[in-house]
């Protein structure tokens, strides 16, 4: 049985690894060729439409908050989301879990109803 060895890259100690990607070839590919190559990659299959719909996008959260005319602090207070958590989500340092993503969807659909429910 062979023993696997973990190799760690330390940018302070190690040289930057050389890219083995032929970027000229990639740039020359048509969109159809790129899609076919992605679909043929068994290690990284493209996401389905359903998976893409469930992906969290920090810009969507910022857009929601701004469309409501709320600062981060106001949004945080109004919807009971800790300020640090909201900042982490908007700056893509953390991704909301499934329950939090669903909560954000509910806010997007009916922000006033959520605010009213939380205020009572």
Coordinates of N, CA, C and O in Angstrom, one line a residue:
X1 N 0.8 -1.2 0.0 CA 0.0 0.0 0.0 C 0.9 1.2 0.0 O 1.8 1.4 0.8
X2 N 0.6 2.2 -0.9 CA 1.5 3.4 -1.0 C 0.9 4.4 0.0 O -0.2 4.5 0.2
X3 N 1.9 5.1 0.5 CA 1.5 6.2 1.5 C 1.4 7.5 0.7 O 2.3 7.9 0.0
X4 N 0.2 8.2 0.9 CA 0.0 9.5 0.3 C 0.8 10.5 1.1 O 0.9 10.5 2.3
X5 N 1.4 11.5 0.4 CA 2.1 12.5 1.0 C 1.4 13.9 0.7 O 1.1 14.2 -0.4
X6 N 1.1 14.6 1.8 CA 0.5 15.9 1.6 C 1.6 17.0 1.4 O 2.5 17.0 2.2
X7 N 1.4 17.7 0.4 CA 2.4 18.8 0.0 C 1.7 20.1 0.3 O 0.6 20.4 -0.2
X8 N 2.3 20.9 1.1 CA 1.7 22.3 1.4 C 2.6 23.3 0.7 O 3.8 23.3 0.7
X9 N 1.9 24.3 0.2 CA 2.5 25.4 -0.5 C 2.5 26.6 0.5 O 1.5 27.0 1.0
X10 N 3.7 27.2 0.7 CA 3.8 28.3 1.5 C 4.4 29.5 0.7 O 5.6 29.4 0.2
X11 N 3.6 30.5 0.4 CA 4.1 31.5 -0.5 C 5.3 32.3 0.0 O 6.0 32.9 -0.8
X12 N 5.5 32.3 1.3 CA 6.7 33.0 1.9 C 7.9 32.2 1.7 O 9.0 32.7 1.6
X13 N 7.8 30.9 1.5 CA 8.9 30.0 1.4 C 9.1 29.4 0.0 O 10.2 29.3 -0.5
X14 N 8.0 29.1 -0.7 CA 8.1 28.4 -2.0 C 7.9 29.4 -3.1 O 7.2 30.4 -3.0
X15 N 8.5 29.0 -4.3 CA 8.2 29.7 -5.5 C 6.8 29.5 -6.0 O 6.2 28.4 -5.7
X16 N 6.2 30.4 -6.7 CA 4.9 30.3 -7.2 C 4.9 29.1 -8.2 O 5.8 29.1 -9.1
X17 N 4.0 28.2 -8.1 CA 4.0 27.1 -9.1 C 3.7 27.6 -10.5 O 3.0 28.5 -10.7
X18 N 4.4 26.9 -11.4 CA 4.2 27.3 -12.8 C 2.9 26.7 -13.3 O 2.5 25.6 -13.0
X19 N 2.2 27.5 -14.1 CA 0.9 27.1 -14.7 C 1.2 26.1 -15.8 O 2.1 26.3 -16.6
X20 N 0.4 25.1 -15.8 CA 0.5 24.1 -16.9 C -0.6 24.3 -17.9 O -0.8 23.5 -18.8
X21 N -1.4 25.4 -17.8 CA -2.5 25.7 -18.7 C -2.0 26.4 -19.9 O -1.2 27.4 -19.8
X22 N -2.4 26.0 -21.1 CA -2.1 26.6 -22.3 C -3.1 27.7 -22.6 O -4.2 27.5 -23.2
X23 N -2.9 28.9 -22.1 CA -3.9 30.0 -22.1 C -4.2 30.4 -23.5 O -5.3 30.8 -23.8
X24 N -3.2 30.4 -24.4 CA -3.5 30.8 -25.8 C -4.5 29.8 -26.4 O -5.4 30.2 -27.1
X25 N -4.4 28.5 -26.1 CA -5.4 27.5 -26.6 C -6.8 27.8 -26.0 O -7.8 27.7 -26.7
X26 N -6.8 28.1 -24.7 CA -8.1 28.3 -24.0 C -8.7 29.6 -24.6 O -9.9 29.5 -24.9
X27 N -8.0 30.6 -24.9 CA -8.6 31.9 -25.4 C -9.1 31.7 -26.8 O -10.0 32.4 -27.3
X28 N -8.5 30.7 -27.6 CA -8.9 30.5 -28.9 C -10.1 29.6 -29.0 O -10.7 29.5 -30.1
X29 N -10.6 29.0 -27.9 CA -11.7 28.1 -28.0 C -13.0 28.9 -28.1 O -13.2 30.0 -27.5
X30 N -14.0 28.3 -28.8 CA -15.3 28.9 -28.9 C -16.1 28.6 -27.6 O -15.6 27.7 -26.8
X31 N -17.2 29.3 -27.4 CA -18.0 29.0 -26.2 C -18.5 27.6 -26.2 O -18.5 26.9 -25.1
X32 N -18.8 27.0 -27.4 CA -19.3 25.6 -27.4 C -18.1 24.7 -27.1 O -18.4 23.7 -26.4
X33 N -16.9 25.0 -27.5 CA -15.8 24.1 -27.2 C -15.5 24.2 -25.7 O -15.1 23.2 -25.0
X34 N -15.6 25.4 -25.1 CA -15.4 25.5 -23.6 C -16.4 24.7 -22.9 O -16.1 24.0 -21.9
X35 N -17.7 24.8 -23.3 CA -18.7 24.0 -22.6 C -18.5 22.5 -22.8 O -18.7 21.8 -21.8
X36 N -18.1 22.1 -23.9 CA -17.9 20.7 -24.2 C -16.7 20.2 -23.3 O -16.8 19.1 -22.7
X37 N -15.6 21.0 -23.2 CA -14.5 20.6 -22.4 C -14.9 20.5 -20.9 O -14.5 19.6 -20.2
X38 N -15.7 21.5 -20.4 CA -16.1 21.5 -19.1 C -17.0 20.3 -18.8 O -16.9 19.6 -17.7
X39 N -17.9 20.0 -19.7 CA -18.8 18.8 -19.5 C -18.0 17.5 -19.5 O -18.4 16.5 -18.8
X40 N -16.9 17.5 -20.1 CA -16.1 16.2 -20.2 C -15.2 16.1 -19.0 O -14.5 15.0 -18.9
X41 N -15.1 17.0 -18.2 CA -14.1 17.0 -17.0 C -14.8 16.2 -15.9 O -15.7 16.8 -15.2
X42 N -14.4 15.0 -15.6 CA -15.1 14.2 -14.5 C -14.8 14.7 -13.1 O -15.6 14.5 -12.2
X43 N -13.7 15.5 -12.9 CA -13.4 16.0 -11.6 C -14.1 17.3 -11.3 O -14.1 17.7 -10.1
X44 N -14.7 18.0 -12.3 CA -15.3 19.3 -12.0 C -16.5 19.5 -13.0 O -16.4 20.3 -13.8
X45 N -17.6 18.7 -12.8 CA -18.7 18.8 -13.8 C -19.4 20.2 -13.6 O -19.4 20.8 -12.5
X46 N -19.9 20.7 -14.7 CA -20.6 22.0 -14.6 C -21.9 21.8 -13.7 O -22.4 20.8 -13.5
X47 N -22.3 22.9 -13.1 CA -23.4 22.9 -12.2 C -24.7 22.9 -13.0 O -24.8 23.5 -14.1
X48 N -25.7 22.2 -12.5 CA -27.0 22.2 -13.1 C -27.7 23.5 -12.9 O -27.3 24.4 -12.1
X49 N -28.8 23.7 -13.6 CA -29.6 25.0 -13.5 C -30.0 25.1 -12.0 O -30.0 26.2 -11.4
X50 N -30.5 24.0 -11.4 CA -31.0 24.0 -10.0 C -29.8 24.4 -9.1 O -30.0 25.2 -8.1
X51 N -28.6 23.8 -9.3 CA -27.5 24.1 -8.5 C -27.1 25.6 -8.6 O -26.8 26.3 -7.6
X52 N -27.1 26.1 -9.8 CA -26.7 27.5 -10.1 C -27.7 28.4 -9.4 O -27.3 29.5 -8.9
X53 N -29.0 28.1 -9.4 CA -30.0 28.9 -8.8 C -29.8 29.0 -7.3 O -30.2 30.0 -6.6
X54 N -29.2 28.0 -6.7 CA -29.0 27.9 -5.2 C -27.7 28.5 -4.8 O -27.4 28.6 -3.6
X55 N -26.8 29.0 -5.7 CA -25.5 29.5 -5.4 C -25.7 30.9 -4.8 O -26.5 31.7 -5.3
X56 N -25.0 31.2 -3.7 CA -25.1 32.5 -3.0 C -24.2 33.4 -3.7 O -23.0 33.1 -4.0
X57 N -24.7 34.6 -4.0 CA -23.9 35.7 -4.7 C -23.9 36.9 -3.8 O -25.0 37.5 -3.6
X58 N -22.8 37.3 -3.2 CA -22.7 38.4 -2.3 C -23.3 39.7 -3.0 O -24.0 40.5 -2.3
X59 N -23.1 39.9 -4.3 CA -23.7 41.0 -4.9 C -25.2 41.1 -4.9 O -25.8 42.2 -4.8
X60 N -25.8 39.9 -4.9 CA -27.3 39.9 -4.8 C -27.7 40.4 -3.4 O -28.7 41.1 -3.3
X61 N -27.0 40.0 -2.4 CA -27.3 40.5 -1.0 C -27.2 42.0 -0.9 O -28.0 42.7 -0.4
X62 N -26.0 42.5 -1.4 CA -25.8 44.0 -1.4 C -26.9 44.7 -2.2 O -27.5 45.7 -1.8
X63 N -27.3 44.1 -3.4 CA -28.3 44.7 -4.2 C -29.7 44.7 -3.5 O -30.4 45.7 -3.5
X64 N -30.0 43.6 -2.8 CA -31.2 43.6 -2.0 C -31.2 44.7 -0.9 O -32.2 45.4 -0.8
X65 N -30.2 44.7 -0.2 CA -30.1 45.7 0.9 C -30.2 47.1 0.4 O -31.0 48.0 0.9
X66 N -29.5 47.4 -0.7 CA -29.5 48.8 -1.3 C -30.9 49.1 -1.9 O -31.4 50.2 -1.9
X67 N -31.6 48.1 -2.5 CA -32.9 48.3 -3.1 C -33.9 48.6 -2.0 O -34.9 49.3 -2.3
X68 N -33.7 48.2 -0.8 CA -34.5 48.5 0.3 C -34.1 49.9 0.9 O -34.8 50.4 1.9
X69 N -33.0 50.5 0.5 CA -32.6 51.7 1.0 C -32.0 51.7 2.4 O -32.1 52.6 3.1
X70 N -31.4 50.5 2.7 CA -30.9 50.3 4.1 C -29.4 50.2 4.1 O -28.8 49.6 3.2
X71 N -28.8 50.7 5.1 CA -27.4 50.5 5.3 C -27.2 49.1 5.9 O -28.2 48.5 6.3
X72 N -25.9 48.7 6.0 CA -25.7 47.4 6.6 C -26.2 47.4 8.1 O -26.9 46.4 8.5
X73 N -26.0 48.4 8.8 CA -26.5 48.5 10.2 C -28.0 48.4 10.3 O -28.6 47.7 11.1
X74 N -28.7 49.1 9.4 CA -30.2 49.1 9.4 C -30.7 47.8 9.0 O -31.6 47.3 9.6
X75 N -30.1 47.2 8.0 CA -30.6 45.8 7.5 C -30.3 44.8 8.6 O -31.2 44.0 8.9
X76 N -29.2 44.9 9.3 CA -28.8 44.0 10.4 C -29.9 44.1 11.5 O -30.4 43.0 11.9
X77 N -30.2 45.3 11.9 CA -31.2 45.5 13.0 C -32.6 45.0 12.6 O -33.3 44.3 13.3
X78 N -33.0 45.5 11.4 CA -34.3 45.2 10.9 C -34.6 43.7 10.8 O -35.7 43.3 11.1
X79 N -33.6 42.9 10.3 CA -33.9 41.5 10.1 C -33.2 40.6 11.0 O -33.2 39.4 10.9
X80 N -32.6 41.1 12.1 CA -32.0 40.3 13.1 C -30.8 39.5 12.7 O -30.6 38.4 13.2
X81 N -30.0 40.1 11.8 CA -28.8 39.4 11.3 C -27.6 40.1 12.0 O -27.5 41.3 11.8
X82 N -26.8 39.4 12.7 CA -25.6 40.1 13.3 C -24.8 40.9 12.3 O -24.6 40.4 11.1
X83 N -24.4 42.0 12.6 CA -23.7 42.9 11.7 C -22.4 42.2 11.1 O -22.2 42.3 9.9
X84 N -21.7 41.6 12.0 CA -20.4 40.9 11.5 C -20.8 39.8 10.5 O -20.0 39.6 9.5
X85 N -21.8 39.1 10.7 CA -22.3 38.1 9.8 C -22.6 38.7 8.4 O -22.2 38.2 7.4
X86 N -23.4 39.7 8.5 CA -23.9 40.4 7.2 C -22.6 40.9 6.5 O -22.5 40.7 5.2
X87 N -21.7 41.5 7.1 CA -20.5 41.9 6.5 C -19.7 40.8 5.9 O -19.2 40.9 4.8
X88 N -19.6 39.7 6.6 CA -18.9 38.5 6.1 C -19.5 38.0 4.9 O -18.8 37.6 3.9
X89 N -20.8 37.9 4.8 CA -21.6 37.5 3.6 C -21.3 38.4 2.5 O -21.1 38.0 1.4
X90 N -21.5 39.7 2.7 CA -21.4 40.7 1.6 C -19.9 40.7 1.1 O -19.8 41.1 -0.1
X91 N -19.0 40.5 1.9 CA -17.6 40.5 1.5 C -17.0 39.2 1.1 O -15.8 39.0 0.9
X92 N -17.9 38.2 1.0 CA -17.6 36.8 0.6 C -16.5 36.1 1.5 O -15.8 35.3 1.0
X93 N -16.5 36.5 2.7 CA -15.6 35.8 3.7 C -16.3 34.6 4.2 O -15.6 33.6 4.6
X94 N -17.6 34.6 4.2 CA -18.4 33.4 4.6 C -19.6 33.3 3.7 O -20.0 34.3 3.1
X95 N -20.1 32.1 3.6 CA -21.3 31.8 2.8 C -22.4 31.4 3.7 O -22.2 30.6 4.6
X96 N -23.6 32.0 3.6 CA -24.7 31.7 4.5 C -25.1 30.2 4.3 O -25.0 29.7 3.2
X97 N -25.5 29.6 5.4 CA -25.9 28.2 5.4 C -27.3 28.2 4.7 O -27.9 29.2 4.3
X98 N -27.8 27.0 4.5 CA -29.1 26.8 3.8 C -30.2 27.6 4.4 O -31.0 28.3 3.7
X99 N -30.4 27.5 5.7 CA -31.4 28.2 6.4 C -31.3 29.7 6.2 O -32.3 30.4 5.9
X100 N -30.1 30.2 6.3 CA -29.9 31.7 6.1 C -30.2 32.1 4.7 O -30.8 33.2 4.5
X101 N -29.8 31.3 3.7 CA -30.1 31.6 2.3 C -31.6 31.6 2.1 O -32.1 32.5 1.4
X102 N -32.3 30.7 2.7 CA -33.8 30.7 2.6 C -34.4 31.9 3.3 O -35.3 32.5 2.7
X103 N -33.8 32.3 4.4 CA -34.3 33.5 5.1 C -34.1 34.7 4.2 O -35.0 35.6 4.1
X104 N -33.0 34.8 3.5 CA -32.7 35.9 2.6 C -33.7 35.9 1.4 O -34.1 37.0 1.0
X105 N -34.1 34.7 1.0 CA -35.1 34.6 -0.1 C -36.4 35.2 0.3 O -37.1 35.8 -0.4
X106 N -36.8 34.8 1.6 CA -38.1 35.3 2.1 C -38.0 36.8 2.2 O -39.0 37.5 1.9
X107 N -36.9 37.4 2.7 CA -36.8 38.8 2.8 C -36.9 39.4 1.4 O -37.6 40.4 1.2
X108 N -36.3 38.8 0.4 CA -36.3 39.4 -1.0 C -37.8 39.4 -1.5 O -38.2 40.3 -2.1
X109 N -38.5 38.3 -1.2 CA -39.9 38.2 -1.7 C -40.9 39.2 -1.0 O -41.8 39.7 -1.7
X110 N -40.7 39.3 0.3 CA -41.7 40.2 1.0 C -41.0 40.8 2.2 O -41.2 40.5 3.4
X111 N -40.1 41.8 2.0 CA -39.3 42.4 3.1 C -40.2 43.1 4.1 O -39.9 43.0 5.3
X112 N -41.3 43.6 3.8 CA -42.2 44.3 4.8 C -42.8 43.3 5.7 O -43.0 43.5 6.9
X113 N -43.3 42.2 5.1 CA -43.9 41.1 5.9 C -42.9 40.6 7.0 O -43.3 40.3 8.1
X114 N -41.7 40.4 6.5 CA -40.7 39.9 7.5 C -40.4 40.9 8.6 O -40.4 40.5 9.7
X115 N -40.2 42.1 8.2 CA -40.0 43.2 9.2 C -41.2 43.3 10.1 O -41.0 43.4 11.4
X116 N -42.4 43.2 9.6 CA -43.6 43.3 10.5 C -43.6 42.1 11.4 O -43.9 42.2 12.6
X117 N -43.3 40.9 10.9 CA -43.4 39.7 11.8 C -42.3 39.8 12.9 O -42.6 39.3 14.0
X118 N -41.2 40.3 12.6 CA -40.1 40.4 13.6 C -40.4 41.5 14.6 O -39.9 41.4 15.7
X119 N -41.1 42.5 14.2 CA -41.4 43.7 15.1 C -42.4 43.3 16.1 O -42.5 44.0 17.2
X120 N -43.3 42.3 15.9 CA -44.4 42.0 16.8 C -43.9 41.1 17.9 O -42.9 40.6 18.0

